[in-house]
PDB file of C-alpha atoms in Angstrom:
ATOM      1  CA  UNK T1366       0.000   0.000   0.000  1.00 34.00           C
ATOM      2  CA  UNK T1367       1.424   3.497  -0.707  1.00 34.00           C
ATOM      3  CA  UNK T1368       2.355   5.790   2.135  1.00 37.00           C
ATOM      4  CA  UNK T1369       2.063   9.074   0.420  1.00 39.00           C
ATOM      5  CA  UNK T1370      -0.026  11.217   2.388  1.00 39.00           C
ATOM      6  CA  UNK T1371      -3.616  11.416   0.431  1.00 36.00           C
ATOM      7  CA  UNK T1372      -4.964  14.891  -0.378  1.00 37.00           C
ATOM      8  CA  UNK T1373      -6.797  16.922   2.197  1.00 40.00           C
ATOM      9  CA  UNK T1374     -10.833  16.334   2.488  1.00 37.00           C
ATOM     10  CA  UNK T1375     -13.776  17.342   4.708  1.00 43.00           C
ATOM     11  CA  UNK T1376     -12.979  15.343   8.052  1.00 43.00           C
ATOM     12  CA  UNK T1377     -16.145  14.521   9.758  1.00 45.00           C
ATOM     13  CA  UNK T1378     -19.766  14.140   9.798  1.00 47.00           C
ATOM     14  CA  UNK T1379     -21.789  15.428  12.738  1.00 42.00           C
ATOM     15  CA  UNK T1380     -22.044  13.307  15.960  1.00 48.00           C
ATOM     16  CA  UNK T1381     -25.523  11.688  14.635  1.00 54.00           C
ATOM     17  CA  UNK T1382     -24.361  10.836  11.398  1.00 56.00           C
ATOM     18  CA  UNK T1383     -21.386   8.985  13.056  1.00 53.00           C
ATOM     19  CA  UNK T1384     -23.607   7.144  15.618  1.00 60.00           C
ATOM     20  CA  UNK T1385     -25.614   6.140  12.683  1.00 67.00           C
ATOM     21  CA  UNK T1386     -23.044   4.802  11.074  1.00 64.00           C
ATOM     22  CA  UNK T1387     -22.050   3.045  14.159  1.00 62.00           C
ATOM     23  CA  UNK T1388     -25.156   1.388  14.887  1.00 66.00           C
ATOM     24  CA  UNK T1389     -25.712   0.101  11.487  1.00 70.00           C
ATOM     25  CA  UNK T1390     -22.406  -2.165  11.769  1.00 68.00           C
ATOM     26  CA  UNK T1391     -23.717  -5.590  12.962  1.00 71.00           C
ATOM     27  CA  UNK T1392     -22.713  -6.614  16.341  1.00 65.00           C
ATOM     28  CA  UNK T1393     -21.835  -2.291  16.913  1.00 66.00           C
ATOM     29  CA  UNK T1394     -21.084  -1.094  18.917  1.00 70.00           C
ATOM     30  CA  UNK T1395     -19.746  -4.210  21.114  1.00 77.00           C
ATOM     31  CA  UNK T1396     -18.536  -2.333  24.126  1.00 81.00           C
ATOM     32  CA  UNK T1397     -19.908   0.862  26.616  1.00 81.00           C
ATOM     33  CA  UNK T1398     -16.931   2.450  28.651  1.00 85.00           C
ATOM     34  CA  UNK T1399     -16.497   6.263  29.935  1.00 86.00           C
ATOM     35  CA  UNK T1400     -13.608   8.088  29.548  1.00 86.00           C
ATOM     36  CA  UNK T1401     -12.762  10.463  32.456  1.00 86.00           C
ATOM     37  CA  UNK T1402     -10.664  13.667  32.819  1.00 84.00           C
ATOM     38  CA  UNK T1403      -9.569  13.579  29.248  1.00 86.00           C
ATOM     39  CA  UNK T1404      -6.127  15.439  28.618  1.00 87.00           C
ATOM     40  CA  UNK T1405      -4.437  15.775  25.040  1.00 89.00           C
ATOM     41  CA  UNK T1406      -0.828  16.559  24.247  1.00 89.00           C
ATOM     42  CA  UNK T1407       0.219  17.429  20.652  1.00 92.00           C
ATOM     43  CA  UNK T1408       2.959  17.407  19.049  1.00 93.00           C
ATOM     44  CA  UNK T1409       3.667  18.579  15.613  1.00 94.00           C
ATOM     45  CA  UNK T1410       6.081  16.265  13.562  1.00 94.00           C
ATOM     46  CA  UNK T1411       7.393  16.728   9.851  1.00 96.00           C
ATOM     47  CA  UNK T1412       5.323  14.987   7.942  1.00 97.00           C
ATOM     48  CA  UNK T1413       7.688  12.398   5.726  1.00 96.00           C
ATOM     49  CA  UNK T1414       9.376  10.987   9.167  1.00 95.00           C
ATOM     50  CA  UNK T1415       6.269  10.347  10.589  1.00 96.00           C
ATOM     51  CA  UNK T1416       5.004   8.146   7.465  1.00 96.00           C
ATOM     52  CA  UNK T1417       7.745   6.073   8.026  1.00 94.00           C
ATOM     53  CA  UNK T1418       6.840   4.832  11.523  1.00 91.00           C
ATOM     54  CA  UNK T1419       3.127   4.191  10.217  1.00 93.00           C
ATOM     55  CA  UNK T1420       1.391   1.752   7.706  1.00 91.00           C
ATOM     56  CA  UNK T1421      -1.879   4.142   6.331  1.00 92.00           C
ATOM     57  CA  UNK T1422      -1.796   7.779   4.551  1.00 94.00           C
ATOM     58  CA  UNK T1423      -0.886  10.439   6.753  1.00 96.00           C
ATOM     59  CA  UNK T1424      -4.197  12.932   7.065  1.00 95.00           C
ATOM     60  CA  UNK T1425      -2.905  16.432   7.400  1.00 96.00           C
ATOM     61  CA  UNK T1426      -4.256  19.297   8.584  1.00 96.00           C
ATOM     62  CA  UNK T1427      -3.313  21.907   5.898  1.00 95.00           C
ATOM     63  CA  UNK T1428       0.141  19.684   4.922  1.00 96.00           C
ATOM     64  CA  UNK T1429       0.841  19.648   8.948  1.00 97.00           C
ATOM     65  CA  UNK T1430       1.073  16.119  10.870  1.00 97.00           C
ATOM     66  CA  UNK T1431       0.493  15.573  14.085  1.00 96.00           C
ATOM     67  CA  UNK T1432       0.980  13.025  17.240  1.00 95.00           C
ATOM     68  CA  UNK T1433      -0.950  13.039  20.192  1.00 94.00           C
ATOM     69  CA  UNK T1434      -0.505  11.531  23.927  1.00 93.00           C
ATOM     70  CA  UNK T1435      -4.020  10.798  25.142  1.00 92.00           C
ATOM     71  CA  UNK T1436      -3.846  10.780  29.242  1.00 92.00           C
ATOM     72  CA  UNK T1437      -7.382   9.312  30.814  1.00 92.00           C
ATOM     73  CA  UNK T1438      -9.173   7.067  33.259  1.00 92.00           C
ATOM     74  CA  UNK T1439     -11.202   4.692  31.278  1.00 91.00           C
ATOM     75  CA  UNK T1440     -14.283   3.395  33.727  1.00 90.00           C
ATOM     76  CA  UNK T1441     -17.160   0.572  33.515  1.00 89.00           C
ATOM     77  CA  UNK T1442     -15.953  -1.000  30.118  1.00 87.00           C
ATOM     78  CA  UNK T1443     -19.101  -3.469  30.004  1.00 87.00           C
ATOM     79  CA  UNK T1444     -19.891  -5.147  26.955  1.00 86.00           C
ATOM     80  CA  UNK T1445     -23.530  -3.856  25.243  1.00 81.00           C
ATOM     81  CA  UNK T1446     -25.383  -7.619  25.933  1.00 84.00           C
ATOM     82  CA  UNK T1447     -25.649  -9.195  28.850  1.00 86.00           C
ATOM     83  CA  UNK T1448     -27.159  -6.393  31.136  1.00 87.00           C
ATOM     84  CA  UNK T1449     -25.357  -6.860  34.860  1.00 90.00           C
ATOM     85  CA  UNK T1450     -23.783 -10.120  34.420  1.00 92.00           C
ATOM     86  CA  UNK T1451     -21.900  -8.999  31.530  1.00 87.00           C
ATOM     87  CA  UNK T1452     -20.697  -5.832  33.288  1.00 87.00           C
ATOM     88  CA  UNK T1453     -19.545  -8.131  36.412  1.00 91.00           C
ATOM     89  CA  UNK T1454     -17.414 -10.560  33.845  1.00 90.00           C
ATOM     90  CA  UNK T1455     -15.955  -7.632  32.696  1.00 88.00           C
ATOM     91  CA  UNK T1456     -15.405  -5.601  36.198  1.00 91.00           C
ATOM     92  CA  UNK T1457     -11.701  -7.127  36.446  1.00 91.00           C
ATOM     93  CA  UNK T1458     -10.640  -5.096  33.191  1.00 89.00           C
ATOM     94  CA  UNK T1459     -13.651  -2.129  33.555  1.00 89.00           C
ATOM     95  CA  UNK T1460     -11.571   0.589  34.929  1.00 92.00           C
ATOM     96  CA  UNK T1461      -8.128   1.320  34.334  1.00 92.00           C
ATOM     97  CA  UNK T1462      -5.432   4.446  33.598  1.00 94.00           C
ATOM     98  CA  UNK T1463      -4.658   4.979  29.960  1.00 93.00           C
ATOM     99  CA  UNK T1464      -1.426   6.462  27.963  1.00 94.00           C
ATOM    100  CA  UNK T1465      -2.521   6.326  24.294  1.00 93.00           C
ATOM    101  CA  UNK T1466       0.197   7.866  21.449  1.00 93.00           C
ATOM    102  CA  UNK T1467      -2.049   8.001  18.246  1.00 94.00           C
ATOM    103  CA  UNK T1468      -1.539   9.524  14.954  1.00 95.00           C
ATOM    104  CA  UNK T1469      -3.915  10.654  12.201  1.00 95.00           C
ATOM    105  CA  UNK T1470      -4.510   8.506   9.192  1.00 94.00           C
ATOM    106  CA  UNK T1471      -6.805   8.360   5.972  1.00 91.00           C
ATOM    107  CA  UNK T1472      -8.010   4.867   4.654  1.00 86.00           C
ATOM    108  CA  UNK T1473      -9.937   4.278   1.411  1.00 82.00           C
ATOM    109  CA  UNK T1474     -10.844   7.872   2.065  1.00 79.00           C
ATOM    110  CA  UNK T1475     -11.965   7.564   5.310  1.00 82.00           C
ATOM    111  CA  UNK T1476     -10.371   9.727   8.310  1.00 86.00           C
ATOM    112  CA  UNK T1477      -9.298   7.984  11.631  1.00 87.00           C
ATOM    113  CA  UNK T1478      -6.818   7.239  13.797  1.00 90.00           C
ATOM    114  CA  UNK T1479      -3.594   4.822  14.161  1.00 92.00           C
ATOM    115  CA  UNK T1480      -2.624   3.763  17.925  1.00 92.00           C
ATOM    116  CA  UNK T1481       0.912   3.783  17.611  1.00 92.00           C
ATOM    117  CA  UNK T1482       1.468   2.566  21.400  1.00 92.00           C
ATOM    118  CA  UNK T1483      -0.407   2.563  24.464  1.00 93.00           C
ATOM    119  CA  UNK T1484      -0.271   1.805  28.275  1.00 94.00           C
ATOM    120  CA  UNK T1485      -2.662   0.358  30.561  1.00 95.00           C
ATOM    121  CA  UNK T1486      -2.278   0.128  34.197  1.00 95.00           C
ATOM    122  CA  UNK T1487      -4.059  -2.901  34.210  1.00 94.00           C
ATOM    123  CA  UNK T1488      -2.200  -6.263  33.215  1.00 94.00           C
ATOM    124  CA  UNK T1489      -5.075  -8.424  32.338  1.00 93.00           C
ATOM    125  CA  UNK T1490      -6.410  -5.893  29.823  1.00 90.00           C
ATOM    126  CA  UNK T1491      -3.112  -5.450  28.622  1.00 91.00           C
ATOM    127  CA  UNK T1492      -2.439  -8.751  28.117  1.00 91.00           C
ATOM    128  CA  UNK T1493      -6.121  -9.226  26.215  1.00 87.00           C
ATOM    129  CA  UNK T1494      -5.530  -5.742  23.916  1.00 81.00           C
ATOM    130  CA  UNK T1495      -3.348  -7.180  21.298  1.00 81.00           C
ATOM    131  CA  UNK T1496      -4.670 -10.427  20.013  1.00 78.00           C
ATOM    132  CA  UNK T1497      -8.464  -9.472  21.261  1.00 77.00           C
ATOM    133  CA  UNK T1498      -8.436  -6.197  18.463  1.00 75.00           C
ATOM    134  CA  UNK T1499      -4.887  -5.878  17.337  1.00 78.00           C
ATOM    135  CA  UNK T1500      -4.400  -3.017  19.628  1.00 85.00           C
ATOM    136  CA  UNK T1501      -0.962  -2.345  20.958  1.00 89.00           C
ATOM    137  CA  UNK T1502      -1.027  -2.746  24.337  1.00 91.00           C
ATOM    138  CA  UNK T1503       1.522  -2.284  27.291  1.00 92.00           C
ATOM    139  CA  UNK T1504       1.575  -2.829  30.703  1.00 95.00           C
ATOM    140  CA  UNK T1505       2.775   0.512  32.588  1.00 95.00           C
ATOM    141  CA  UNK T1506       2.422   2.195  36.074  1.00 96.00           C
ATOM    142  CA  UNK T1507       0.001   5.310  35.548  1.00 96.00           C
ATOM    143  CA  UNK T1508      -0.703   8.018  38.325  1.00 94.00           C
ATOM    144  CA  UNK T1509      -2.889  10.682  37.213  1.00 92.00           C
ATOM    145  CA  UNK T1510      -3.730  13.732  38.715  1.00 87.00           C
ATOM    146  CA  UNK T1511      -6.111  14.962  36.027  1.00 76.00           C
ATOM    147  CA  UNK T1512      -9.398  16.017  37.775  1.00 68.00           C
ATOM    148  CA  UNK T1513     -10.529  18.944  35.872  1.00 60.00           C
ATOM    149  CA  UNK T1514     -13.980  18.723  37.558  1.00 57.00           C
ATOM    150  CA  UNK T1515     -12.266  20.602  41.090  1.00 56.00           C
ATOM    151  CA  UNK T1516     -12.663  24.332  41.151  1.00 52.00           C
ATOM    152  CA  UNK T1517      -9.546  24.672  43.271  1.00 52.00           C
ATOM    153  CA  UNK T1518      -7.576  22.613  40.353  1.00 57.00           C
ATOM    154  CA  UNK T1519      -5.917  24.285  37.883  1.00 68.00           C
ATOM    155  CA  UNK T1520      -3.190  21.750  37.006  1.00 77.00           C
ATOM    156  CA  UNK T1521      -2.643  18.469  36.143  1.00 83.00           C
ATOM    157  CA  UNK T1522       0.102  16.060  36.405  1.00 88.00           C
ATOM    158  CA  UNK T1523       0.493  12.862  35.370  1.00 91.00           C
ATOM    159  CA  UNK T1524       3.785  10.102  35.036  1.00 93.00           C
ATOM    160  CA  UNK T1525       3.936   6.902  33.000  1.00 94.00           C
ATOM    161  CA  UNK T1526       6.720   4.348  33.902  1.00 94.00           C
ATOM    162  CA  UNK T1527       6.920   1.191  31.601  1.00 92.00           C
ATOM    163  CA  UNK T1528       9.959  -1.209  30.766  1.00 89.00           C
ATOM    164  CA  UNK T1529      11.105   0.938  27.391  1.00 83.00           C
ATOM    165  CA  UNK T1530      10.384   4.043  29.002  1.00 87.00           C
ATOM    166  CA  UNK T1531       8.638   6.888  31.234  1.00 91.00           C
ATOM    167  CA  UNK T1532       6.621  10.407  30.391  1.00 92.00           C
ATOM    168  CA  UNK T1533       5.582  13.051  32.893  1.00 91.00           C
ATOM    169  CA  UNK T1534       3.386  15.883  31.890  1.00 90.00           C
ATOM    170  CA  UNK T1535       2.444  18.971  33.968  1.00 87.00           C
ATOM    171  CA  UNK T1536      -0.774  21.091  32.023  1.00 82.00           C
ATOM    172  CA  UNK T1537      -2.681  24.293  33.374  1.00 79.00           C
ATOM    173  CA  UNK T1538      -5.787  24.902  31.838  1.00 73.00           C
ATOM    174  CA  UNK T1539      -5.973  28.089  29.871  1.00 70.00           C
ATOM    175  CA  UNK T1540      -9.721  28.704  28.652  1.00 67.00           C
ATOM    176  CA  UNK T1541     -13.928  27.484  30.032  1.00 67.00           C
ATOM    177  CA  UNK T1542     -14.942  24.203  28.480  1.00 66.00           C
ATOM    178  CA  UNK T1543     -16.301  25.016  25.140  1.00 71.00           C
ATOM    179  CA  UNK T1544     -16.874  23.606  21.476  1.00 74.00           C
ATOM    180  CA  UNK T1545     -14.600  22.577  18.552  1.00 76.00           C
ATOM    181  CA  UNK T1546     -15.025  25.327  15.691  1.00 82.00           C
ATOM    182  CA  UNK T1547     -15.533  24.010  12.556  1.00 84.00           C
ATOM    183  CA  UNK T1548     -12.773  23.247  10.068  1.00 87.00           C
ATOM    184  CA  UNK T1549     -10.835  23.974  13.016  1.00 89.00           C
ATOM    185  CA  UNK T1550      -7.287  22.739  14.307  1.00 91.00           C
ATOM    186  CA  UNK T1551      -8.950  21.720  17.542  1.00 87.00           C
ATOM    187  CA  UNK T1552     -11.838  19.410  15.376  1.00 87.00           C
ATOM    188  CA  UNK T1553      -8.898  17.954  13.247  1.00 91.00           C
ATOM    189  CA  UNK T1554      -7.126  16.552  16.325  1.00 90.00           C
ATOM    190  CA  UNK T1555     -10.742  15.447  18.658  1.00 85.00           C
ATOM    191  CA  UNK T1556     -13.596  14.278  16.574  1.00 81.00           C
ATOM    192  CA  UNK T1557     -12.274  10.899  15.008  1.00 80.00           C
ATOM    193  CA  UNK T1558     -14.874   8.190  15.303  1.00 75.00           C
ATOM    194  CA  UNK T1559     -12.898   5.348  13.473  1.00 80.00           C
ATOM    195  CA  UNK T1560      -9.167   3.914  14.596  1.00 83.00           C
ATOM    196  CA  UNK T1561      -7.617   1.259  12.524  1.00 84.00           C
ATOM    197  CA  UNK T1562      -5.266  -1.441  13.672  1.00 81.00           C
ATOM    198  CA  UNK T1563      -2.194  -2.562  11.940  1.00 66.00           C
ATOM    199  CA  UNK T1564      -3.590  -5.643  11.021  1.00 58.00           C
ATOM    200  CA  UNK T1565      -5.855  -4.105   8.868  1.00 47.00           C
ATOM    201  CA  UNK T1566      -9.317  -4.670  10.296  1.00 50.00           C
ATOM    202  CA  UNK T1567     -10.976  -1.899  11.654  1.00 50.00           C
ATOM    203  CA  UNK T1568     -13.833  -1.118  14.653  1.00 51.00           C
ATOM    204  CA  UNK T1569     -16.013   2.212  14.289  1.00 45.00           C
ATOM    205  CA  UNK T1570     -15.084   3.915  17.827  1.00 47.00           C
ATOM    206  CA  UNK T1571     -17.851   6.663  18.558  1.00 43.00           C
ATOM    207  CA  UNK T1572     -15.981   9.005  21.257  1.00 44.00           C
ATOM    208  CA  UNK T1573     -17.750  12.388  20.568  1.00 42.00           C
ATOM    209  CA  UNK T1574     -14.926  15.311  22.613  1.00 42.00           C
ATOM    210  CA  UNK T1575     -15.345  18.110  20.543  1.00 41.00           C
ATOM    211  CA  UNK T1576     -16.264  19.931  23.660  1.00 43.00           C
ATOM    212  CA  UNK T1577     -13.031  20.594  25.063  1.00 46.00           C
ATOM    213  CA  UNK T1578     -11.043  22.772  27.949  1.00 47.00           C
ATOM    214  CA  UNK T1579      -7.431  24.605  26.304  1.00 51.00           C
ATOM    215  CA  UNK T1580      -4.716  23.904  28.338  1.00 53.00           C
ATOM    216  CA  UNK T1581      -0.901  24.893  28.117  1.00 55.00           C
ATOM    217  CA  UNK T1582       1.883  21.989  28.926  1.00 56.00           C
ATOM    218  CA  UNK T1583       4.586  23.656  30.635  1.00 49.00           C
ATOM    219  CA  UNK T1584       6.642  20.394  31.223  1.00 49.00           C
ATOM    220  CA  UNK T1585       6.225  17.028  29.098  1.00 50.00           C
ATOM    221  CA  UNK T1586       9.666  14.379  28.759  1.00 52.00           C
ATOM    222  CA  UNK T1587       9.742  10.621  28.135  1.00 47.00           C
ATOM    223  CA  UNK T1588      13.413   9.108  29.960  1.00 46.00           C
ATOM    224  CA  UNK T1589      13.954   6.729  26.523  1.00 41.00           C
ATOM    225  CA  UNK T1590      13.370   7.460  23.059  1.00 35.00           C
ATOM    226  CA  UNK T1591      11.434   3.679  22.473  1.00 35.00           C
ATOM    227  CA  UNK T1592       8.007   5.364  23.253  1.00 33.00           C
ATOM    228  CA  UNK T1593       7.917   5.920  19.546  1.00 35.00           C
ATOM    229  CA  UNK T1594       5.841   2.859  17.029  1.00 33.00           C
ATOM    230  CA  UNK T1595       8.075  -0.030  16.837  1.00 33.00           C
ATOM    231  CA  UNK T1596       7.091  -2.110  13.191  1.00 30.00           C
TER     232      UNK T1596
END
């Protein structure tokens, strides 16, 4: 498959349109979970080094390429059937600290995103992520301190420590939660509703965030340069 960025096209349908499309997948969506205290770190990377770390088309946002470190809580993962007993089977592997790197891809003209790495602080999900959905997953100690929610917080910290490496952040928020504009920078990097796994199959993931909170990272560092997609 070629790895030459495709051209630039309208990125996203409206929140219904992308549940439709959800729910008219058979089987979709096969899993309810809430993400909590939601924090995004971008980085902007020239574009032709970061095609060669990933196997789809680059999108771009006006010939610009980005990476982003997605910091959350992920709670009550239950599966859509089986009511309580299905959300008991699952309560070993329902809640659990994320790290997610992800980049921004195009496939048969469709935009989502690529999980280049991510860390979960729970082993048994970890362990299930990779041959489950051909997500890959890493075990690593998470501590988050990301509870936008508290008037008295203004910052949030977090630290990642796996076996190739660690990452601290430290964010202050800059701006009121608000909406995505249009067209905008902001709806580029938040409102993707598909992610595609290097094995080539695909799951519709309907995560609606275009109502976001700005905030400035004053201090971000991983200790060894492995965090980046191994292939």
């Amino acid at each position: 498959m070629s790895t030459a960025p495709l051209p630039e096209a309208p990125i996203f349908d409206e929140t219904g349109a992308a549940k439709e499309r959800l729910l008219s997948r058979r089987g979709e969506p096969l899993l309810y979970a809430n993400w909590d205290n939601v924090l995004f770190i971008h980085y902007e990377i020239e574009p032709d080094e970061l095609q060669r770390c990933i196997p789809y088309p680059l999108d771009l946002y006006h010939g610009r390429a980005f990476v982003s470190f997605v910091a959350f809580t992920m709670r009550g993962m239950r599966p859509r059937l089986g009511g309580t007993l299905g959300a008991l089977l699952f309560k070993p592997i329902a809640t659990h600290h994320f790290l997610n790197v992800r980049s921004y891809v195009r496939h048969k003209s469709e935009a989502g995103i690529y999980f280049m790495r991510e860390w979960l602080s729970n082993r048994l999900a970890a362990w299930l992520g990779p041959w489950s959905f051909g997500l890959p997953y890493q075990f690593g100690k998470i501590e988050y301190r990301n509870d936008f929610e508290q008037d008295h917080e203004h910052e949030c910290r977090g630290h990642v420590e796996a076996n190739d490496g660690s990452f601290r952040y430290c964010a202050t928020l800059t701006n009121e939660l608000g909406s995505s504009a249009p067209e905008s920078l902001d709806e580029f990097l938040l409102e993707r509703y598909t992610a595609f796994t290097q094995s080539g199959n695909r799951r519709p993931v309907l995560s609606h965030l275009a109502r976001t909170m700005a905030a400035s990272c004053s201090e971000s560092r991983n200790r060894d340069r492995r965090f980046n997609s191994r292939h």
